[in-house]
Short mmCIF file of C-alpha atoms in Angstrom, two decimals:
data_model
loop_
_atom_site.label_atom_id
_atom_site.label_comp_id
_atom_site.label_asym_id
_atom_site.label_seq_id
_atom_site.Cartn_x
_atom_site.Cartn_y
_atom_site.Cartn_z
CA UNK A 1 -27.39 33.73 -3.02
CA UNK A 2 -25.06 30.76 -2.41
CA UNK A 3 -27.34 27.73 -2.08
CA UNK A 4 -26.35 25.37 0.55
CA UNK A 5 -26.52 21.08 0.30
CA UNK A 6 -29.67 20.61 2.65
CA UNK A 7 -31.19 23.84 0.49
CA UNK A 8 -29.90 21.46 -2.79
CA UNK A 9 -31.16 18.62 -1.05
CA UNK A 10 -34.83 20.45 -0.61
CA UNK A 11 -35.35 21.69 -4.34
CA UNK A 12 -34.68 18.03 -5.46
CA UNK A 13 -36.98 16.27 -2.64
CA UNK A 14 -39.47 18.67 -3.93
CA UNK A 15 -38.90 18.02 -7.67
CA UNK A 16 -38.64 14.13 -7.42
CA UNK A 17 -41.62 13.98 -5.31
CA UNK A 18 -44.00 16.65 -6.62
CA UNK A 19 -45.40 17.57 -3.33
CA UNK A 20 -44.46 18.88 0.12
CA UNK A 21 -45.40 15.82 1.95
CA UNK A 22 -43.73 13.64 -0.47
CA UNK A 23 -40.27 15.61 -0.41
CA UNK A 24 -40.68 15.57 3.86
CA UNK A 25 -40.93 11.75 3.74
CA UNK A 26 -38.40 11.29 1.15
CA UNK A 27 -36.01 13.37 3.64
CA UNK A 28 -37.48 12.21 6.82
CA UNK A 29 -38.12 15.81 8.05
CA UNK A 30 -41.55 17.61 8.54
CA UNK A 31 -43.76 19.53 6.26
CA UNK A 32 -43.25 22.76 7.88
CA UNK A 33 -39.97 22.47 7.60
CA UNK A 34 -39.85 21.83 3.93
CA UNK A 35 -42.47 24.58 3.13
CA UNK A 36 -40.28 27.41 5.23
CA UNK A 37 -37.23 26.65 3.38
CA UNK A 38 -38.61 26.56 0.09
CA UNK A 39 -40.55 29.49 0.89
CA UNK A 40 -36.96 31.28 1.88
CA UNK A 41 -34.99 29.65 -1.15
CA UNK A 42 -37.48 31.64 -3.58
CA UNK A 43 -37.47 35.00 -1.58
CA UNK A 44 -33.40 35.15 -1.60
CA UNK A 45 -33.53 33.94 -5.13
CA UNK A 46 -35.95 36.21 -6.28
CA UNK A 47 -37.50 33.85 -8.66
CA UNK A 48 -40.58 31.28 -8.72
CA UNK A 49 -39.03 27.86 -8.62
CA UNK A 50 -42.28 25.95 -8.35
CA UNK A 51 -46.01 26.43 -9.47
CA UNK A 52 -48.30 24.15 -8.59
CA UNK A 53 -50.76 22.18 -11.02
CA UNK A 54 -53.46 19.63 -10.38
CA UNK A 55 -51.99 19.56 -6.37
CA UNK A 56 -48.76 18.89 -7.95
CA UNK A 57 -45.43 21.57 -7.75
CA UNK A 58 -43.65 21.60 -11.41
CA UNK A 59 -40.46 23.04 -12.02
CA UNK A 60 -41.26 26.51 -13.88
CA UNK A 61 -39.83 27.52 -16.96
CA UNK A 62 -37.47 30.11 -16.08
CA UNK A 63 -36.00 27.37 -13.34
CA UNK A 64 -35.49 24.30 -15.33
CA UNK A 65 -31.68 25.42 -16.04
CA UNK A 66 -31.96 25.70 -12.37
CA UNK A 67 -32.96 21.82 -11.47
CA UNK A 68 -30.51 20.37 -14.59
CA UNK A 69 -27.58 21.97 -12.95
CA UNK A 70 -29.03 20.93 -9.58
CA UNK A 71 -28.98 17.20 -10.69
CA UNK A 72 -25.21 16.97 -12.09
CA UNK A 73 -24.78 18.46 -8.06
CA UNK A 74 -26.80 15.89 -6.27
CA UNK A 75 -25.02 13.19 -9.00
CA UNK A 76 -21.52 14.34 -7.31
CA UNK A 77 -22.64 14.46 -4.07
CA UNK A 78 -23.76 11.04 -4.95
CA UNK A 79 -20.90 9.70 -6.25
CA UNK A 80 -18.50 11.52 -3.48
CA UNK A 81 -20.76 9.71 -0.88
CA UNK A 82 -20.08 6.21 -2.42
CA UNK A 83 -16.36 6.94 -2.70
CA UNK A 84 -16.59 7.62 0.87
CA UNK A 85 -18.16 4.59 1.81
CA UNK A 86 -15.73 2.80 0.13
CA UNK A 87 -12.44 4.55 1.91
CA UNK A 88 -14.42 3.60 4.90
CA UNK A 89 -14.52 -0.07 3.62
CA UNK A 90 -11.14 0.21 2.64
CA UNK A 91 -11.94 -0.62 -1.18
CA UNK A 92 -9.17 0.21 -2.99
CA UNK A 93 -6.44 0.61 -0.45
CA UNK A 94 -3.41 -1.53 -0.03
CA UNK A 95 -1.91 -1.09 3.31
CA UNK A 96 1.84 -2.72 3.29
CA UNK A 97 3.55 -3.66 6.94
CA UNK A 98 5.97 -5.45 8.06
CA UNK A 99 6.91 -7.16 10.92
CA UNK A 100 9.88 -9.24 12.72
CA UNK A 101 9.10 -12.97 13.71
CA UNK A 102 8.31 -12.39 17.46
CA UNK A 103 5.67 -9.74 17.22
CA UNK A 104 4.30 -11.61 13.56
CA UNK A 105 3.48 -14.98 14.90
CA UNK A 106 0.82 -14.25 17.02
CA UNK A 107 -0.02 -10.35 17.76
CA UNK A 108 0.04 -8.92 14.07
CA UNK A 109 -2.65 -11.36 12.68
CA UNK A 110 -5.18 -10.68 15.65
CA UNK A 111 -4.80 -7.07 14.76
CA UNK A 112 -5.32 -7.02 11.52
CA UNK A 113 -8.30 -9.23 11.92
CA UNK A 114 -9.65 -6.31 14.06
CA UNK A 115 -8.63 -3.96 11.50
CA UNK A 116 -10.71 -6.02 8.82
CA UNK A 117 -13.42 -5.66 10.92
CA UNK A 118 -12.81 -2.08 10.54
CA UNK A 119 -12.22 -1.99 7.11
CA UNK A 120 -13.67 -5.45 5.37
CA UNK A 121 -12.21 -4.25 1.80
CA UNK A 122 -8.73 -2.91 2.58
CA UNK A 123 -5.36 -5.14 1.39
CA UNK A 124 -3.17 -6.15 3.07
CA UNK A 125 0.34 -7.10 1.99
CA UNK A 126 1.99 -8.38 5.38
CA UNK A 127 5.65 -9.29 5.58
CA UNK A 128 7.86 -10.97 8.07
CA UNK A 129 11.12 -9.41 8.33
CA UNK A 130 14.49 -9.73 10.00
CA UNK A 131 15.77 -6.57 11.85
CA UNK A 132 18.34 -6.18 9.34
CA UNK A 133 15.86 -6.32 6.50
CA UNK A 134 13.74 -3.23 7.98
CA UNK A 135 15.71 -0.22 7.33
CA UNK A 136 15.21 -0.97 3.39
CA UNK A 137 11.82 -2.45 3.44
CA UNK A 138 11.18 1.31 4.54
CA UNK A 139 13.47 3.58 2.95
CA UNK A 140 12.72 1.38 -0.56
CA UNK A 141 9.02 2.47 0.20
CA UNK A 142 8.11 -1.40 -0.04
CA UNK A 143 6.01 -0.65 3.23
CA UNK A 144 4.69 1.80 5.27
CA UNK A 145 5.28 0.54 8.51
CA UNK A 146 7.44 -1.92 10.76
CA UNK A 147 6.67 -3.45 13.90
CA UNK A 148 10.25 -3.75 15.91
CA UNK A 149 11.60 -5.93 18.95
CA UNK A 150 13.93 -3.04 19.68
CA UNK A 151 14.86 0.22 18.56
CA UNK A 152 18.30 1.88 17.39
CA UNK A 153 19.17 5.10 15.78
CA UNK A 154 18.27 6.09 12.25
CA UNK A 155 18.48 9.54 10.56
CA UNK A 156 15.13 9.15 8.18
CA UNK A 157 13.15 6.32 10.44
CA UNK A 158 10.93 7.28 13.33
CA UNK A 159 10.57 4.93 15.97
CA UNK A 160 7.00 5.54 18.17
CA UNK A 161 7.01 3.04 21.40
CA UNK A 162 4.60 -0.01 20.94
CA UNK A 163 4.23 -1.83 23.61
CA UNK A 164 6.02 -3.57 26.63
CA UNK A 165 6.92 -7.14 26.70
CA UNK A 166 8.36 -9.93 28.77
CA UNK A 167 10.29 -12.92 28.42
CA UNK A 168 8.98 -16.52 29.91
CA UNK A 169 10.63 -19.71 30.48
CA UNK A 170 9.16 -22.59 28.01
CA UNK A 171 9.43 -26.00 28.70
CA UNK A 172 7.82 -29.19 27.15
CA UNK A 173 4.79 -30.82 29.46
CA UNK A 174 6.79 -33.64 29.98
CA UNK A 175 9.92 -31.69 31.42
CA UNK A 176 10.68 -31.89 35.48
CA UNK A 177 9.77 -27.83 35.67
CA UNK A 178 6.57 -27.85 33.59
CA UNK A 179 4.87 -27.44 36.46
CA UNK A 180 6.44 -24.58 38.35
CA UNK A 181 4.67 -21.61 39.08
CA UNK A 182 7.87 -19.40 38.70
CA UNK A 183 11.28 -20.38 37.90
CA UNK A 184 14.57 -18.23 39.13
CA UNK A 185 17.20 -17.11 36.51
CA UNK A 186 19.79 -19.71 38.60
CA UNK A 187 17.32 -22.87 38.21
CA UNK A 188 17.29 -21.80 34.48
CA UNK A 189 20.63 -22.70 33.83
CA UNK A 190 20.54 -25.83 35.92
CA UNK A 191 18.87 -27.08 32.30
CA UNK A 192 20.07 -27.70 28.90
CA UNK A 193 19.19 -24.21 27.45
CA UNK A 194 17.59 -23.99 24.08
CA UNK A 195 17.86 -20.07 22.74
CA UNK A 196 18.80 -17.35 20.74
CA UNK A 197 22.37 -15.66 19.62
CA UNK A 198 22.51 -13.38 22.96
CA UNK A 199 23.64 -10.36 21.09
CA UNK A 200 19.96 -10.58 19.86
CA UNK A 201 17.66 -8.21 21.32
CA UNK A 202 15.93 -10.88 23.64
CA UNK A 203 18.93 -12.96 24.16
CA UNK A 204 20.49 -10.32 25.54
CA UNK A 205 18.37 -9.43 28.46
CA UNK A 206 18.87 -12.96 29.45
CA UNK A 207 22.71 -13.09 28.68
CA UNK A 208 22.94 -9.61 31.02
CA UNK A 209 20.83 -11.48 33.56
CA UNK A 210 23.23 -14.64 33.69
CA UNK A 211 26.11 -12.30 34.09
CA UNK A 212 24.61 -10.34 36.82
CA UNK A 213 24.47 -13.26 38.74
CA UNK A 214 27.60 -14.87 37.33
CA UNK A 215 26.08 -17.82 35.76
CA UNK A 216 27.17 -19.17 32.83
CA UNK A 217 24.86 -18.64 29.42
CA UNK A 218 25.28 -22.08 27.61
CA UNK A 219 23.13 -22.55 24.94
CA UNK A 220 22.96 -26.69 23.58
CA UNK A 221 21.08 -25.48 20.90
CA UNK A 222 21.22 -22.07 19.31
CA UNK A 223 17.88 -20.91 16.64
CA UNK A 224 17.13 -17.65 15.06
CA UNK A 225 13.43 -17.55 15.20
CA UNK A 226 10.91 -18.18 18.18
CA UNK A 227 8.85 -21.00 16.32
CA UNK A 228 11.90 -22.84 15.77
CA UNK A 229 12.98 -22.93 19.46
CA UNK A 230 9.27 -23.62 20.42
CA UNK A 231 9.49 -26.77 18.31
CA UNK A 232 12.88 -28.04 19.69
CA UNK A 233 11.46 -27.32 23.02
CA UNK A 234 8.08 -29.36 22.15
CA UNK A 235 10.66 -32.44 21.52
CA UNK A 236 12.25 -32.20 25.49
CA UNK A 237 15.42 -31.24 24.18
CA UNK A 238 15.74 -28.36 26.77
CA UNK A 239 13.75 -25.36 28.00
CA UNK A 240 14.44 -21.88 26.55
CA UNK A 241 13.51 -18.30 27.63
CA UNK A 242 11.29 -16.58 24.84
CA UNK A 243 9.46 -13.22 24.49
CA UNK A 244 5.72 -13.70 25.74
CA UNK A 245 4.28 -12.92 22.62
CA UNK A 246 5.67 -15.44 20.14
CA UNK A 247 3.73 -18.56 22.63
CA UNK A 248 0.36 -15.90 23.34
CA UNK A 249 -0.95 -19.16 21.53
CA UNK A 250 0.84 -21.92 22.49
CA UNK A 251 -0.50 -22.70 25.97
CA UNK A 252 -2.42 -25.53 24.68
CA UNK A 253 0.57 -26.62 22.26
CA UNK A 254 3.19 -29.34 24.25
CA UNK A 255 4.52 -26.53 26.04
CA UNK A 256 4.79 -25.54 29.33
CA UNK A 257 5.05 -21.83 29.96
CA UNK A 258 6.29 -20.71 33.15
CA UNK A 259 6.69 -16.60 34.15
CA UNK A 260 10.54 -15.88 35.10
CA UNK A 261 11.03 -14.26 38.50
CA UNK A 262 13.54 -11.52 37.46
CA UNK A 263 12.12 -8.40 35.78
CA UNK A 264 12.57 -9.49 31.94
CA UNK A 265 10.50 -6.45 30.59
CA UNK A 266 11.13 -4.99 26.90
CA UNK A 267 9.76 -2.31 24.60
CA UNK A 268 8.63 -3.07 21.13
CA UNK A 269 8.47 -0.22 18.58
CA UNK A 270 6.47 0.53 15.26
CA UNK A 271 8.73 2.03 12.72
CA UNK A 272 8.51 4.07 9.64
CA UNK A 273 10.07 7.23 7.20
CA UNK A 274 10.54 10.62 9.39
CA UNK A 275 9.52 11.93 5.44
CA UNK A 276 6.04 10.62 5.51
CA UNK A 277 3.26 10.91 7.60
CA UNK A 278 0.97 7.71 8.57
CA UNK A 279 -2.15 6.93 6.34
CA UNK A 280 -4.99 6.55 8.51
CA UNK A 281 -5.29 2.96 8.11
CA UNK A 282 -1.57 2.52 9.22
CA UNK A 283 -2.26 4.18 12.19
CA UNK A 284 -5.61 2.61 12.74
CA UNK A 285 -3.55 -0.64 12.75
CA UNK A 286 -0.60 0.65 15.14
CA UNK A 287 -3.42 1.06 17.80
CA UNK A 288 -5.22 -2.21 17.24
CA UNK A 289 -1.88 -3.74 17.19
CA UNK A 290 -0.35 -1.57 20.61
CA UNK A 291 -3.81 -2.49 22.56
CA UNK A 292 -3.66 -6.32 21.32
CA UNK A 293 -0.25 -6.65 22.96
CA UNK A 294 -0.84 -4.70 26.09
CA UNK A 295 -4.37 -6.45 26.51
CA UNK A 296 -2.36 -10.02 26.22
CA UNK A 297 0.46 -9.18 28.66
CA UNK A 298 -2.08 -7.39 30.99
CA UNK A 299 -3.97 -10.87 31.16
CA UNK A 300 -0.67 -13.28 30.94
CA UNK A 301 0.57 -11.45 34.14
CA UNK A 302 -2.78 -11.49 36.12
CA UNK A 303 -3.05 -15.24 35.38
CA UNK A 304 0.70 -15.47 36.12
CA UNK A 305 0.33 -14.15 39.55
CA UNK A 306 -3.35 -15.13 40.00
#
């Protein structure tokens, strides 16, 4: 016979509490129960496991081997339990991302706050990187994964689609527009125009804008990260068109932030090796992370067009 755990579990309950009521209350089942599979354990077995002296049940000789081997089992299932409460913690794990500016600022940090609530123990080593720095941030294994602005080909990277964005206009509260509900690509570039390089990602959904409707892209002040332009546009030195999620917390900031009539929509990406398959914390994280943004643009928009 091939004992089972809950058989295991029985024998012990028994043995530790030296009675059939006591080994019921110790595993929260009834007396019946207990008796019936005791009574089966020692019919399959063939053998007396218990005998009972002054209203106690005592291991009996033949079984003691029995109960020792019993207890290094229930020790291991022990110890197997605790190491699973702790992968469920996260003890012990290190989970290593990466991210570019945009998406860091603002959306990475909520999620891995809900993923800490997830898993208070786990690690986590979080980088900021710039596009060009995520192909060997992978491929060096120096993370597992990378949350993208944009996607382009790769032989050993997978790119899974993260969420959509959009791009807003952002003006200091003291600026003529702050107010607008909406602004029109064409009344953008009525204004000094504080942005990125437009073969950026971003920038270039603009830039192809502009030239759609032949107006000229002139940037007064070119930056390469989000914050940066945020902060020249804080002083009134122009306005600037950003992705939604670098200002998710800025509303309250010196800055004015004001939805953009033309469809500016983009798709963010979470990357990582075609050779290696997610942990489950990783991808834990990629769905906090993909229902963080969608749950912010969902809300920016209804407010937008409240």
């Amino acid at each position: 016979m091939t004992l089972t755990l809950r058989q295991i579990e029985v024998i012990r309950s028994v043995m530790v509490a030296g009675t059939i009521a006591g080994a019921a209350r110790l595993m929260n089942v009834t007396q019946p129960g207990v008796s019936r599979t005791m009574k089966h354990i020692e019919s399959s077995l063939g053998i007396k496991l218990f005998v009972k002296k002054a209203g106690r049940y005592v291991p009996t000789s033949e079984a003691r081997d029995i109960f020792t081997q019993l207890q290094e089992v229930h020790r291991k299932v022990e110890d197997l339990q605790i190491s699973i409460g702790q992968l469920e913690r996260g003890r012990g794990v290190e989970l290593a991302l990466g991210s570019v500016p945009s998406i860091a600022n603002v959306m990475v940090p909520h999620a891995v706050a809900v993923l800490r609530r997830h898993y208070p123990d786990i690690l986590v080593n979080f980088e900021i990187l710039k596009i060009e720095e995520a192909i060997d941030y992978l491929m060096l294994a120096r993370g597992e994964v990378v949350v993208m602005s944009y996607f382009f080909e790769h032989p050993s990277i997978t790119f899974e689609p993260l969420a959509k964005g959009r791009l807003v206009c952002i003006a200091s509260k003291d600026h003529p527009i702050a107010s607008r509900s909406a602004i029109s690509p064409r009344e953008i570039s009525e204004h000094a125009l504080i942005g990125i390089d437009p073969k950026d990602p971003y920038g270039a959904i603009m830039a192809d804008i502009f030239e759609r409707e032949k107006l000229d892209y002139r940037i007064s002040i070119r930056a390469r990260f989000g914050t940066t332009v945020c902060a020249l546009v804080k002083q009134n030195l122009g306005i600037a068109v950003i992705d939604a999620f670098t200002v998710a917390d800025m509303t309250d900031q010196g800055l004015a932030i004001i939805p953009i009539s033309e469809k500016t929509d983009f798709q963010t990406y979470v990357a990582y090796r075609s050779d290696a398959a997610l942990s489950s914390y990783a991808e834990s994280f990629v769905t906090m992370l993909r229902r963080v943004m969608e749950d912010y643009i969902r809300k920016a928009h209804g407010q937008a067009y409240a």
